[in-house]
Amino acid sequence: MARGLGPGQNGEHLSFCRLCEALCGLTVEVRDGRIVKVGPDRDHPVSEGHMCVKGARMVDVVHDPDRVLHPLRRTGGPGEFERVSWDEALDDIAARLTAIVAEHGGEAVSAYLGNPASFATMHPAYMNGFLKALGADKKFNSMHTDTGAKNLVLELTYGNPYRYTFPDLEDCDFLIVIGGNPAVSHMSLISEPRALQKLDAIAARGGIVVVDPRRTETARRYEHLAVRPDSDVWLLAMLLRTVFEEGLFDPAALDARAHGWRELRDAVTAVPFALAAERCGVSEQAARELARRFAGARTAACYTRLGTGRGSFSTLTNLMIEALNIVTGRLGQQGGWVIGQAPIELFKVNANPYGTRRSRIGDLPLVLGITPGGSLADEITTPGKGQLRALFCDSGNPVLSYPRGDRLEAALDQLDLMVSFDLYVTETTRWSHYVLPSTTFFERADLNELWGANAPRPWVQYAPPVLDPQGEARGEYEIYAAILQRMGLPSPLAMLGSPANPDPTPIEAADALLRHGPWGGEDGLSVAKLSAEHPHGLRYMDRVDAAATFDLVHYADRKARLWGDVQAAEFARLSDAGARPDGMRLFGRRRLQSLNSWMHNSERLTRGDLFSLQVHPDDARRFGIEDGAPVRVTSAANALIVMAEVTDDVMPGSVCYPHGWGHRGGGWQRANAIGGANINLLASDDPADWEQVSGMCLLDGIPVTLEPA
Ligand SMILES: Nc1nc2c(c(=O)[nH]1)N[C@H]1C(S)=C(S)[C@@H](COP(=O)(O)OP(=O)(O)OC[C@H]3O[C@@H](n4cnc5c(=O)[nH]c(N)nc54)[C@H](O)[C@@H]3O)O[C@H]1N2
Ligand SMILES: Nc1nc2c(c(=O)[nH]1)N[C@H]1C(S)=C(S)[C@@H](COP(=O)(O)OP(=O)(O)OC[C@H]3O[C@@H](n4cnc5c(=O)[nH]c(N)nc54)[C@H](O)[C@@H]3O)O[C@H]1N2
Ligand code: SF4
Ligand SMILES: [Mo]
């Protein structure tokens, strides 16, 4: 294994994948300036030779003939571009931005930051720095389709929205997985590339129950408990009620760790089992049984992801999941429910406490100071102070990933300036005045500096660039810095500068934080040391320190809060809900070979069954729908025609279709030809239809009707 290869040099480079939280170690073979093979790094201290097909096919993205490799300027309608030089593009962007800020103020400028940026060093930090330098007060990202309810719940329960709780998989004997499909998604929000191996071991020691409306790849592997879409809140109420009623907890221990459990106990005890069982489709007996197994296990954790995050009670559901872990003594238990330790502490202070700001559209309380992404179109089209006139779209595709891309497209067309940083002309970026070619992660250096906080076996790795930027691509930081420099403004990471280095690059800023972090100091962690001595990555601690979880509870008394105004109001709202409304509910799924709305231009990743509307045989009979035949799906927002797949993998009363398809008008030719539907056209972009506590869009459990088309 050659070490210290420079970018583009022939040989086998060491790197890591930045497509999902698993962050698998990779070997990347370069010949004549091109990547010829991406393989697993068998010597990586945590992934130990694990990777998936997406990591291997990044080569199709890096060398995709449809990739944007030069700055593009709009010449006409959407998607009509000409090639321009970087100087022409940056000069014009800076001039137009200066004029917009002068006329309308910084609040007319904003940015949308997409999912891939979560894996790039300091990316959210320097985008914030860019917006701050301009005086912008709004930012958008993928949070309102993803983690928003969880972030809010972390803030309410522990006082810090940035520090995630997760299961300590190593010693866990019993795991409940609610609304997550780790066999496909690789255990989202947890960095454990060998998650499935860990889950198999948990199942062998005790058990794993997968609560999901679909018999997923994970549910098949372990035990499946079918639940109706958007009804988990009722199941959680039954689980907690059982724990309290049957005394499956230690009140003295709980008093030492949490406030508010008596109020919570009274609230769940007021939820009738019969009503809850009818709402979620899980019987009282099955719920009680699950609660007993959970509380009775030596060690246990209840883990959740997207399936509970985008429903009509997403905050209350996630609050009760934290509560279930806390009440049963799982918080801070080795093999239980923990908060981890990163080598960099970036978010000591919450600059935007929940509720201190509200959105201009829909008057919703902001979580983390992020404006609800579902309102992006209305933020552009609604006149008044703060109306958006300039938008930077960085590493995101909100036309496909958020509700009502059709309305968003029309709004984007009204912007005075839209600038996108992407690898492709996409459904979103085609509306830009400029598309600026960005580097892939193989063309930039990164540190996985923050993900150690979410790892049962924490590690840190520095990956140097494998290739030089392809074509004229540039890193996003460089582009932001060049725009600000032209405007005479400080660079986007100036706030992390020091007298010795007032203007650090992202890696330099991360390095300084690493050197001053808990594993820093003389002879401690630094980029130089990782690069020279630990090219495969370094496990800076053998295991997450479960007991240290309590030190990371942000409240001064280190106790969790199980009750407050939000809980009281949400339980009151729950008690007003009557019997289950009739009708079909739509929810989503993911596929191993696909990543959200991209990687669909790779031939190898787009073979076989890509999308279908999964319908239960009973519903198919009821609505006259045949396997493989077109079906019209109608929601309050829209109607779409898609192909049906009749299968009892989904529960009666629910239908399932993946998001991120329906490509058209972008530069990715194979993706365009594949077809499929943009399922988010059926979701609502009216704030009144979202969960009002967190501003999360309703993406799972959308009421729909079906008919043959
Ligand atoms: N119905 C429904 N909708 C969903 C979801 C769902 O489950 N159901 N999931 C939601 C979730 S969890 C998420 S995270 C969002 C994702 O939604 P978004 O974050 O809006 O977008 P992505 O689909 O991840 O697209 C990423 C874009 O970044 C580009 N890109 C990739 N790498 C880089 C890079 O290094 N630099 C730059 N500049 N660009 C890059 C890609 O070409 C692509 O255009 O979708 C959400 N939407
Ligand atoms: N292969 C692959 N891996 C990925 C991604 C990808 O697109 N492809 N995306 C990455 C991203 S951005 C993210 S955020 C993570 C997401 O990681 P996960 O959340 O694990 O991913 P999903 O497959 O969307 O799993 C959500 C599960 O919730 C279920 N569900 C839907 N509605 C409900 C409900 O009301 N109640 C319950 N209990 N379950 C429900 C769905 O059936 C599905 O099985 O995955 C990441 N990893
Ligand atoms: S599981 Fe696949 S996509 Fe995720 S980091 Fe590993 S190789 Fe990349
Ligand atoms: Mo996500």
Tab-separated table of N, CA, C and O in Angstrom, residues 129-162:
chain	number	residue	atom	x	y	z
A	129	GLY	N	-21.070	31.282	7.791
A	129	GLY	CA	-20.181	32.440	7.754
A	129	GLY	C	-20.434	33.301	6.530
A	129	GLY	O	-20.438	34.540	6.605
A	130	PHE	N	-20.684	32.657	5.416
A	130	PHE	CA	-20.991	33.374	4.174
A	130	PHE	C	-22.262	34.192	4.331
A	130	PHE	O	-22.309	35.396	4.036
A	131	LEU	N	-23.300	33.555	4.851
A	131	LEU	CA	-24.584	34.261	4.999
A	131	LEU	C	-24.471	35.390	6.016
A	131	LEU	O	-25.027	36.472	5.824
A	132	LYS	N	-23.738	35.138	7.073
A	132	LYS	CA	-23.579	36.154	8.111
A	132	LYS	C	-22.861	37.383	7.555
A	132	LYS	O	-23.248	38.515	7.835
A	133	ALA	N	-21.830	37.125	6.746
A	133	ALA	CA	-21.076	38.247	6.177
A	133	ALA	C	-21.986	39.129	5.326
A	133	ALA	O	-21.804	40.348	5.250
A	134	LEU	N	-22.996	38.516	4.713
A	134	LEU	CA	-23.905	39.268	3.850
A	134	LEU	C	-25.057	39.900	4.637
A	134	LEU	O	-25.858	40.649	4.072
A	135	GLY	N	-25.165	39.550	5.907
A	135	GLY	CA	-26.284	40.058	6.705
A	135	GLY	C	-27.573	39.292	6.481
A	135	GLY	O	-28.664	39.774	6.811
A	136	ALA	N	-27.456	38.061	5.967
A	136	ALA	CA	-28.656	37.247	5.737
A	136	ALA	C	-29.164	36.696	7.061
A	136	ALA	O	-28.373	36.419	7.964
A	137	ASP	N	-30.469	36.535	7.202
A	137	ASP	CA	-31.000	36.032	8.474
A	137	ASP	C	-31.752	34.713	8.329
A	137	ASP	O	-32.231	34.161	9.307
A	138	LYS	N	-31.867	34.198	7.105
A	138	LYS	CA	-32.588	32.933	6.922
A	138	LYS	C	-31.655	31.904	6.297
A	138	LYS	O	-30.884	32.238	5.405
A	139	LYS	N	-31.751	30.652	6.750
A	139	LYS	CA	-31.084	29.580	6.028
A	139	LYS	C	-31.992	28.365	5.960
A	139	LYS	O	-32.831	28.149	6.843
A	140	PHE	N	-31.789	27.609	4.893
A	140	PHE	CA	-32.613	26.429	4.630
A	140	PHE	C	-31.684	25.217	4.494
A	140	PHE	O	-30.553	25.359	4.028
A	141	ASN	N	-32.197	24.062	4.848
A	141	ASN	CA	-31.455	22.835	4.559
A	141	ASN	C	-32.430	21.661	4.511
A	141	ASN	O	-33.653	21.873	4.491
A	142	SER	N	-31.902	20.446	4.508
A	142	SER	CA	-32.779	19.278	4.378
A	142	SER	C	-33.451	18.895	5.702
A	142	SER	O	-34.239	17.955	5.743
A	143	MET	N	-33.148	19.630	6.773
A	143	MET	CA	-33.605	19.251	8.113
A	143	MET	C	-35.114	19.024	8.226
A	143	MET	O	-35.556	18.123	8.938
A	144	HIS	N	-35.911	19.824	7.538
A	144	HIS	CA	-37.358	19.688	7.716
A	144	HIS	C	-37.960	18.509	6.961
A	144	HIS	O	-39.181	18.320	6.958
A	145	THR	N	-37.093	17.714	6.328
A	145	THR	CA	-37.525	16.416	5.798
A	145	THR	C	-36.827	15.298	6.553
A	145	THR	O	-36.947	14.132	6.188
A	146	ASP	N	-36.038	15.645	7.570
A	146	ASP	CA	-35.111	14.647	8.106
A	146	ASP	C	-35.045	14.714	9.627
A	146	ASP	O	-35.902	14.162	10.311
A	147	THR	N	-34.088	15.442	10.187
A	147	THR	CA	-33.794	15.342	11.622
A	147	THR	C	-34.501	16.354	12.511
A	147	THR	O	-34.311	16.327	13.725
A	148	GLY	N	-35.278	17.274	11.939
A	148	GLY	CA	-35.768	18.417	12.711
A	148	GLY	C	-36.477	18.066	14.015
A	148	GLY	O	-36.211	18.668	15.062
A	149	ALA	N	-37.374	17.089	13.977
A	149	ALA	CA	-38.102	16.733	15.204
A	149	ALA	C	-37.129	16.176	16.239
A	149	ALA	O	-37.230	16.468	17.433
A	150	LYS	N	-36.179	15.392	15.779
A	150	LYS	CA	-35.175	14.830	16.702
A	150	LYS	C	-34.333	15.953	17.320
A	150	LYS	O	-34.094	15.953	18.530
A	151	ASN	N	-33.894	16.920	16.502
A	151	ASN	CA	-33.109	18.023	17.044
A	151	ASN	C	-33.889	18.772	18.119
A	151	ASN	O	-33.359	19.102	19.173
A	152	LEU	N	-35.153	19.020	17.834
A	152	LEU	CA	-35.980	19.735	18.806
A	152	LEU	C	-36.109	18.928	20.092
A	152	LEU	O	-35.997	19.456	21.201
A	153	VAL	N	-36.335	17.635	19.938
A	153	VAL	CA	-36.508	16.770	21.110
A	153	VAL	C	-35.217	16.695	21.931
A	153	VAL	O	-35.247	16.689	23.162
A	154	LEU	N	-34.081	16.685	21.252
A	154	LEU	CA	-32.801	16.695	21.979
A	154	LEU	C	-32.668	17.990	22.774
A	154	LEU	O	-32.217	17.986	23.911
A	155	GLU	N	-33.082	19.083	22.154
A	155	GLU	CA	-33.009	20.374	22.858
A	155	GLU	C	-33.938	20.381	24.074
A	155	GLU	O	-33.555	20.791	25.171
A	156	LEU	N	-35.185	19.915	23.882
A	156	LEU	CA	-36.146	19.938	24.986
A	156	LEU	C	-35.739	18.978	26.099
A	156	LEU	O	-35.868	19.280	27.282
A	157	THR	N	-35.238	17.814	25.725
A	157	THR	CA	-34.968	16.770	26.721
A	157	THR	C	-33.630	16.965	27.429
A	157	THR	O	-33.528	16.791	28.640
A	158	TYR	N	-32.612	17.331	26.634
A	158	TYR	CA	-31.262	17.393	27.208
A	158	TYR	C	-30.656	18.801	27.164
A	158	TYR	O	-29.558	19.008	27.673
A	159	GLY	N	-31.308	19.741	26.479
A	159	GLY	CA	-30.800	21.105	26.461
A	159	GLY	C	-29.835	21.409	25.340
A	159	GLY	O	-29.351	22.532	25.230
A	160	ASN	N	-29.523	20.426	24.489
A	160	ASN	CA	-28.603	20.673	23.375
A	160	ASN	C	-29.093	19.948	22.122
A	160	ASN	O	-29.092	18.711	22.080
A	161	PRO	N	-29.523	20.702	21.096
A	161	PRO	CA	-30.106	20.073	19.911
A	161	PRO	C	-29.091	19.346	19.029
A	161	PRO	O	-29.475	18.614	18.126
A	162	TYR	N	-27.803	19.592	19.275
A	162	TYR	CA	-26.780	19.055	18.370
A	162	TYR	C	-26.220	17.708	18.814
A	162	TYR	O	-25.561	17.029	18.045
